[in-house]
XYZ file of C-alpha atoms in Angstrom:
500
model
C -6.781 12.945 -25.783
C -4.330 9.746 -25.381
C -1.213 12.245 -25.262
C -2.925 14.495 -22.619
C -3.747 11.496 -20.486
C -0.177 9.998 -20.810
C 1.184 13.601 -19.846
C -1.073 13.687 -16.820
C 0.023 10.093 -15.766
C 3.701 11.308 -16.164
C 3.247 14.406 -14.240
C 1.255 12.719 -11.468
C 3.999 10.082 -11.213
C 6.689 12.636 -10.809
C 4.826 14.426 -8.046
C 4.105 11.078 -6.302
C 7.721 9.966 -6.454
C 9.091 13.282 -5.395
C 6.830 12.823 -2.197
C 7.975 9.150 -2.014
C 11.656 9.995 -1.953
C 11.140 12.442 1.053
C 8.693 10.097 2.925
C 10.837 6.997 2.375
C 13.893 8.589 3.912
C 11.676 9.961 6.499
C 10.307 6.488 7.302
C 13.640 4.876 7.459
C 14.882 7.657 10.012
C 11.599 7.304 11.933
C 12.008 3.468 12.261
C 15.708 3.946 13.259
C 15.017 6.662 16.021
C 11.941 4.805 17.205
C 13.724 1.536 17.854
C 16.717 3.343 19.456
C 14.094 5.115 21.858
C 11.442 2.290 22.630
C 13.807 -0.649 22.554
C 13.330 -4.003 20.897
C 10.263 -5.052 23.179
C 8.330 -2.046 23.058
C 8.964 -1.398 19.270
C 8.049 -5.124 18.783
C 4.837 -4.625 20.827
C 3.837 -1.408 18.750
C 4.140 -3.373 15.535
C 1.514 -5.778 16.803
C -0.971 -3.524 18.856
C -0.183 -0.200 16.975
C -0.302 -2.090 13.863
C -4.021 -1.130 13.890
C -2.800 1.915 11.977
C -1.468 -0.329 9.281
C -4.858 -2.151 9.520
C -6.671 0.860 8.748
C -4.370 2.393 6.310
C -4.830 -0.801 4.252
C -8.743 -0.604 4.726
C -8.685 3.060 3.786
C -6.592 2.355 0.620
C -9.088 -0.046 -0.544
C -12.276 1.911 0.550
C -10.956 4.910 -1.293
C -11.141 2.915 -4.522
C -14.995 2.628 -3.790
C -15.446 6.324 -3.417
C -12.972 7.054 -6.364
C -14.810 4.555 -8.495
C -18.359 6.148 -8.022
C -17.066 9.819 -7.930
C -15.008 9.426 -10.967
C -17.804 7.569 -12.960
C -20.039 10.552 -11.822
C -17.318 12.984 -12.948
C -17.142 11.268 -16.384
C -20.990 11.741 -16.871
C -20.513 15.492 -16.322
C -23.678 15.610 -14.118
C -23.147 17.943 -11.040
C -26.040 17.055 -9.142
C -25.068 13.354 -9.510
C -21.511 14.197 -8.526
C -22.713 15.897 -5.375
C -25.268 13.108 -4.452
C -22.579 10.503 -4.948
C -20.121 12.344 -2.580
C -22.893 12.890 0.079
C -23.714 9.133 0.100
C -20.181 8.171 0.592
C -19.828 10.635 3.500
C -22.812 9.061 5.175
C -21.565 5.558 4.644
C -18.003 6.157 5.871
C -19.315 7.992 8.888
C -21.310 4.962 9.902
C -18.187 2.701 9.041
C -16.139 4.934 11.604
C -18.781 4.678 14.220
C -19.089 0.953 13.888
C -15.219 0.538 13.854
C -15.200 2.344 17.104
C -17.834 0.356 18.813
C -16.475 -3.057 17.715
C -12.669 -2.458 17.792
C -12.585 -1.193 21.483
C -14.144 -4.195 23.253
C -12.660 -6.542 20.813
C -9.219 -5.062 21.058
C -9.210 -5.099 24.696
C -10.203 -8.652 24.848
C -7.496 -9.737 22.639
C -4.947 -7.743 24.490
C -6.005 -9.053 27.941
C -6.013 -12.664 26.775
C -3.422 -13.077 23.919
C -0.759 -10.337 23.935
C 2.686 -11.746 24.944
C 3.897 -8.735 26.855
C 6.132 -8.519 30.098
C 5.399 -4.879 30.820
C 2.184 -2.776 32.066
C -0.717 -4.306 30.012
C -2.608 -0.922 30.751
C -0.258 0.932 28.728
C -0.845 -1.604 25.759
C -4.515 -0.788 25.914
C -4.074 2.879 25.998
C -1.823 2.586 22.929
C -4.458 0.686 21.309
C -7.191 2.988 22.035
C -5.368 6.021 20.738
C -4.700 4.107 17.360
C -8.193 3.437 17.009
C -9.126 7.047 17.307
C -6.723 8.199 14.646
C -8.001 5.360 12.557
C -11.496 6.382 12.863
C -10.732 10.030 12.020
C -8.923 8.717 8.850
C -12.183 6.730 7.691
C -14.217 10.041 7.893
C -11.660 11.507 5.270
C -11.861 8.626 2.700
C -14.797 10.402 0.461
C -12.348 13.462 0.482
C -9.437 11.296 -0.667
C -11.460 9.676 -3.254
C -12.585 13.080 -4.673
C -8.809 14.236 -4.824
C -7.862 11.095 -6.523
C -10.737 11.305 -8.981
C -9.857 14.898 -9.735
C -6.140 13.666 -9.859
C -4.979 16.370 -7.250
C -1.873 14.366 -6.232
C 0.020 17.320 -5.158
C -2.437 18.065 -2.310
C -2.203 14.820 -0.219
C 1.651 14.395 -1.450
C 2.174 17.725 0.436
C 0.169 16.523 3.549
C 1.928 13.410 3.888
C 5.251 14.957 3.615
C 4.502 17.199 6.641
C 3.201 14.165 8.612
C 6.248 12.283 7.931
C 8.761 14.967 8.757
C 6.804 15.368 12.105
C 7.140 11.731 12.749
C 10.938 11.900 12.303
C 11.190 14.947 14.544
C 9.181 13.406 17.444
C 10.928 10.030 17.148
C 14.325 11.636 17.357
C 13.082 13.625 20.332
C 12.009 10.499 22.100
C 15.652 9.495 22.474
C 16.420 12.264 24.766
C 12.978 13.325 26.262
C 9.734 11.891 27.682
C 9.323 9.057 30.220
C 6.473 7.155 28.658
C 8.157 7.100 25.249
C 5.554 4.389 23.926
C 2.530 6.510 24.724
C 4.068 9.636 23.290
C 5.171 7.647 20.075
C 1.559 6.131 19.615
C 0.023 9.643 20.122
C 2.312 11.046 17.311
C 1.422 8.114 14.881
C -2.314 8.845 15.756
C -2.037 12.629 14.907
C 0.048 12.234 11.928
C -2.449 9.616 10.503
C -5.363 12.064 10.973
C -3.577 15.136 9.818
C -3.927 14.575 6.173
C -7.684 14.026 6.662
C -8.187 17.598 7.850
C -6.015 18.862 5.030
C -8.460 17.035 2.551
C -11.471 18.329 3.980
C -10.257 21.947 3.993
C -8.882 21.792 0.533
C -12.109 20.107 -0.793
C -14.305 22.661 0.770
C -12.580 25.673 -0.776
C -11.666 24.082 -4.272
C -14.933 21.943 -4.842
C -17.673 23.617 -2.668
C -20.508 22.431 -4.982
C -19.423 18.816 -4.804
C -18.838 18.602 -1.104
C -21.870 20.633 -0.061
C -23.355 17.791 2.143
C -26.987 16.943 1.923
C -28.726 13.930 3.137
C -29.815 11.917 0.029
C -33.216 10.442 0.769
C -33.483 7.856 -2.127
C -32.230 4.444 -1.157
C -31.007 3.286 -4.384
C -27.543 5.065 -4.338
C -26.942 3.989 -0.915
C -27.734 0.319 -1.866
C -25.389 0.632 -4.774
C -22.496 1.962 -2.864
C -23.193 -0.327 0.077
C -23.262 -3.412 -2.130
C -20.088 -2.493 -3.791
C -18.540 -1.497 -0.302
C -19.558 -4.910 1.191
C -17.213 -6.779 -1.283
C -14.550 -4.150 -1.232
C -14.768 -4.452 2.612
C -14.249 -8.212 2.414
C -11.176 -7.660 0.281
C -10.066 -5.265 3.141
C -10.686 -7.581 5.890
C -8.764 -10.385 3.890
C -5.819 -7.950 2.945
C -5.553 -6.690 6.666
C -5.668 -10.192 7.956
C -2.812 -11.151 5.754
C -0.625 -8.346 6.739
C -1.358 -7.993 10.485
C -2.157 -11.806 10.779
C 1.541 -12.196 10.197
C 2.456 -10.104 13.345
C -0.288 -11.864 15.525
C 0.812 -15.569 14.489
C 4.512 -14.777 14.968
C 3.655 -13.156 18.383
C 1.422 -16.197 19.237
C 4.415 -18.760 18.589
C 7.479 -16.847 19.249
C 7.911 -13.489 21.072
C 8.197 -9.589 20.633
C 11.962 -9.852 19.452
C 10.685 -11.939 16.436
C 8.023 -9.387 15.841
C 10.541 -6.773 15.770
C 12.423 -8.452 12.796
C 9.073 -8.861 11.081
C 7.968 -5.427 11.819
C 11.136 -3.839 10.417
C 11.100 -6.065 7.511
C 7.487 -4.973 6.861
C 8.572 -1.209 7.379
C 10.965 -1.750 4.682
C 8.656 -3.509 2.307
C 5.905 -0.624 3.025
C 8.199 2.191 1.782
C 9.537 0.236 -1.222
C 6.207 -1.010 -2.176
C 4.793 2.674 -1.987
C 7.079 3.363 -4.803
C 5.467 0.636 -7.163
C 1.981 1.483 -6.074
C 2.383 5.097 -6.873
C 2.395 4.398 -10.624
C -0.740 2.358 -10.359
C -2.326 5.088 -8.342
C -1.597 7.663 -11.087
C -2.923 5.303 -13.681
C -6.084 4.338 -11.664
C -8.252 7.506 -12.456
C -7.502 6.861 -15.977
C -8.539 3.260 -16.095
C -11.804 4.083 -14.639
C -12.556 7.043 -16.773
C -11.554 5.135 -19.904
C -13.736 2.248 -19.107
C -16.657 4.709 -18.167
C -16.361 6.304 -21.461
C -16.420 2.978 -23.314
C -12.663 3.052 -24.276
C -11.977 -0.586 -23.713
C -8.648 -0.736 -25.612
C -7.389 2.260 -23.739
C -8.366 0.799 -20.318
C -6.600 -2.417 -21.188
C -3.454 -0.557 -22.395
C -3.403 1.323 -18.976
C -3.678 -2.127 -17.043
C -0.684 -3.469 -18.935
C 1.219 -0.112 -18.214
C 0.344 -0.296 -14.529
C 1.395 -3.953 -14.137
C 4.800 -3.770 -16.010
C 5.870 -0.253 -14.644
C 4.759 -1.290 -10.984
C 7.027 -4.482 -11.109
C 9.890 -2.767 -12.622
C 9.978 0.114 -10.174
C 9.528 -2.264 -7.354
C 12.492 -4.348 -8.487
C 14.646 -1.316 -9.108
C 13.850 0.318 -5.538
C 14.268 -3.234 -3.683
C 17.503 -4.318 -5.425
C 19.799 -2.729 -2.865
C 17.931 -4.687 -0.206
C 18.212 -7.891 -2.100
C 21.923 -7.522 -3.026
C 23.374 -5.921 0.210
C 20.937 -6.377 3.034
C 23.466 -6.791 5.654
C 25.380 -3.558 4.820
C 21.851 -1.587 4.380
C 20.416 -2.819 7.793
C 23.750 -2.428 9.690
C 24.085 1.200 8.353
C 20.370 1.735 9.224
C 19.787 0.024 12.619
C 23.368 -0.434 13.838
C 22.832 -4.107 15.322
C 20.664 -6.137 12.875
C 18.056 -8.180 14.532
C 18.182 -12.064 13.798
C 15.713 -13.157 11.052
C 15.445 -9.660 9.704
C 17.182 -10.335 6.405
C 15.259 -13.457 5.625
C 11.930 -11.902 6.398
C 12.820 -9.060 4.164
C 13.898 -11.117 1.211
C 10.666 -13.213 1.355
C 8.448 -10.386 1.806
C 10.024 -8.537 -1.380
C 9.628 -11.782 -3.272
C 5.878 -11.710 -2.184
C 5.446 -8.033 -3.006
C 6.874 -8.640 -6.559
C 4.458 -11.311 -7.141
C 1.516 -9.105 -6.001
C 2.493 -6.085 -8.045
C 1.909 -7.982 -11.283
C -1.832 -7.523 -10.440
C -1.496 -3.664 -10.561
C -4.315 -2.142 -12.593
C -6.474 -5.325 -12.483
C -8.512 -4.401 -9.509
C -9.212 -0.912 -11.000
C -10.750 -2.292 -14.034
C -12.692 -4.771 -12.431
C -13.965 -2.189 -10.075
C -14.708 0.061 -12.808
C -17.008 -2.674 -14.355
C -19.028 -2.932 -11.208
C -18.999 -6.785 -11.352
C -16.784 -7.411 -8.266
C -18.851 -10.002 -6.185
C -17.102 -13.098 -7.290
C -13.816 -11.750 -7.946
C -13.577 -10.430 -4.317
C -15.025 -13.767 -2.907
C -12.669 -15.976 -4.830
C -9.290 -13.844 -4.433
C -9.821 -12.625 -1.200
C -11.050 -15.958 0.201
C -7.287 -17.164 -0.816
C -5.836 -14.480 1.133
C -7.695 -15.534 4.226
C -6.680 -19.135 3.655
C -3.083 -18.217 3.384
C -3.300 -16.889 6.916
C -4.955 -20.087 8.104
C -2.323 -22.111 6.302
C 0.428 -20.041 7.912
C -0.852 -20.566 11.330
C -0.801 -24.302 10.929
C 2.513 -24.405 9.461
C 4.076 -22.581 12.359
C 1.892 -24.541 14.696
C 3.581 -27.832 13.294
C 7.055 -26.289 14.469
C 8.170 -24.616 11.333
C 10.575 -21.630 11.365
C 9.173 -18.085 11.539
C 10.191 -17.295 8.010
C 7.884 -20.080 6.643
C 4.974 -17.802 7.224
C 6.105 -15.834 4.330
C 6.959 -18.801 2.342
C 3.270 -19.823 2.627
C 2.191 -16.487 1.594
C 4.312 -16.652 -1.455
C 2.724 -19.968 -2.560
C -0.757 -18.492 -2.132
C 0.197 -15.327 -4.102
C 1.238 -17.394 -7.052
C -2.235 -18.981 -6.922
C -4.026 -15.810 -6.526
C -1.936 -14.434 -9.581
C -3.586 -17.067 -11.752
C -6.964 -16.579 -10.228
C -6.926 -13.061 -11.049
C -6.278 -13.594 -14.569
C -9.106 -16.102 -14.938
C -11.503 -13.343 -13.194
C -10.018 -10.706 -15.415
C -11.127 -12.618 -18.545
C -14.447 -13.835 -17.412
C -15.690 -10.385 -16.025
C -14.325 -7.838 -18.569
C -13.342 -10.188 -21.268
C -9.898 -8.904 -21.071
C -7.070 -10.233 -23.414
C -5.011 -11.968 -20.976
C -2.273 -13.174 -23.499
C -1.616 -9.377 -24.136
C -0.980 -8.677 -20.533
C 1.317 -11.836 -20.088
C 3.241 -10.986 -23.358
C 3.743 -7.278 -22.714
C 4.143 -7.484 -18.932
C 4.764 -10.726 -17.277
C 7.285 -12.018 -19.739
C 9.447 -9.247 -20.144
C 9.503 -8.685 -16.371
C 10.187 -12.321 -15.451
C 13.092 -12.300 -18.073
C 14.689 -9.118 -16.320
C 14.232 -10.689 -12.916
C 16.021 -13.892 -13.994
C 18.904 -11.987 -15.741
C 19.223 -9.862 -12.665
C 20.003 -12.812 -10.386
C 23.296 -12.842 -12.202
C 24.286 -9.876 -10.057
C 24.629 -12.359 -6.959
C 27.461 -14.038 -8.669
C 29.688 -11.122 -7.894
C 28.596 -10.605 -4.259
C 31.395 -10.985 -2.068
C 33.788 -9.925 -4.722
C 32.928 -6.170 -4.770
C 32.104 -3.863 -1.798
C 28.313 -3.672 -0.877
C 27.991 0.112 -2.021
C 29.434 -0.710 -5.340
C 27.360 -3.946 -5.706
C 24.225 -1.743 -5.174
C 25.419 0.740 -8.025
C 26.196 -2.062 -10.067
C 22.720 -3.776 -9.559
C 20.950 -0.546 -10.254
C 22.870 0.239 -13.485
C 22.578 -3.407 -14.661
C 18.754 -3.200 -14.127
C 18.307 0.098 -16.003
C 20.152 -1.572 -18.930
C 17.865 -4.574 -18.789
C 14.785 -2.401 -18.580
C 15.880 -0.387 -21.486
C 16.851 -3.288 -23.694
C 14.354 -5.858 -22.814
C 11.356 -4.525 -20.760
C 10.523 -1.338 -22.695
C 8.890 -1.405 -25.989
C 10.313 0.554 -29.032
C 7.637 3.371 -28.314
C 8.596 3.354 -24.587
C 12.520 3.684 -25.378
C 11.917 6.568 -27.794
C 9.748 8.452 -25.122
C 12.415 7.961 -22.591
C 15.108 9.138 -24.976
C 13.190 12.330 -25.861
C 12.464 13.075 -22.298
C 16.214 12.821 -21.692
C 16.996 15.051 -24.583
C 14.484 17.702 -23.392
C 15.919 17.598 -19.898
C 19.390 18.081 -21.466
C 18.302 21.124 -23.592
C 16.869 22.679 -20.481
């Protein structure tokens, strides 16, 4: 059984990484073309107003975990009626969330734009862009239960294909903006809206054809399942608000004390981080269903092993993908953007450091969510996220440089890392030392040794420095980070590929 689940994780990871290579390249090209077509001011504006898409993407990711948790648990019990009821309950709840979002976001967003957005152009255009992004986000909310079902069923190929199509579409449209269209900002925002909503339609059609018994909607009259999901969703929703506040709050705070040019630098840095972080998150996404199912089946040892795997592999993959941006950022950004905006490199470096600290927590939320005991975990951890935004606001208000915002976030991320460990032990009686010994210590050791690469910066050309850093990291991974069993697994896989 364990061998089969490991193979499933390996296969799902391959699918996700194939998708990520394509979407990462597409994302970089989209940003390059969009910046060229829109200009610094409009691109910076979109990173603030159009950032609602990023808001909802984060909220969706977290809310999907709610649907996944309940659906995966029902699937583990093998009761089709329970699975169908669980799915129908999630549909009702997410439709209500979509309606509430629409009702609240429109007036609140208009008020904020009219009173606080720092923009020299037509403010009506800004409001239209905001309205378009809200519509796309609301559509994506409705698709959350279908996405949760696909994850619970581990059908990663489906949404990988949908996201690849959406990414390629964004590249084509953003490139055409350079040569065509008058109101480029509106066309770009409409494209982002449609490509955000497109996967939802794919998920709905696929699930209706492949899982008709599960998605056959009916209104569940009993209040108990709604109460259970809503109680869970309230605390997950609080986490979503906190996560969104940290990410989009940075853009709003920078816009408050600086200008859209500074927002452009922050937006570009976040674009890079979003792409490389997706690589790291993919491994935890492929492991997540197994954590939930193992815990639901009472296999505590297996679920703890999977958490260690998610934490370690997420960190190692993120560091590997981020290494070129750490050792040769000037060369990469010049090649990518032409002219490198001021503060982009320092924003990028600090955001990557913050992300590296954050991915240490991979797998932990999945295990705690699987237990269902999330109230105090969500309150403590996510209140710290909100406090980091408040602290960053006062730091910049005191006259600190813009990048101090990310320094503040890093300090709070370290505090949150410790708090998660305490919560993990209290809630599910997790063996924290096992996680520290098998994940944190080898990863930190690798990260420290990796800094030796910076001693040859300026001696070799940037491209060679990137190659050296990647090869050096792979050697460190094989000799330090991986266990004996993991090294044998890698060797056998390589031998298998050579024989083919």
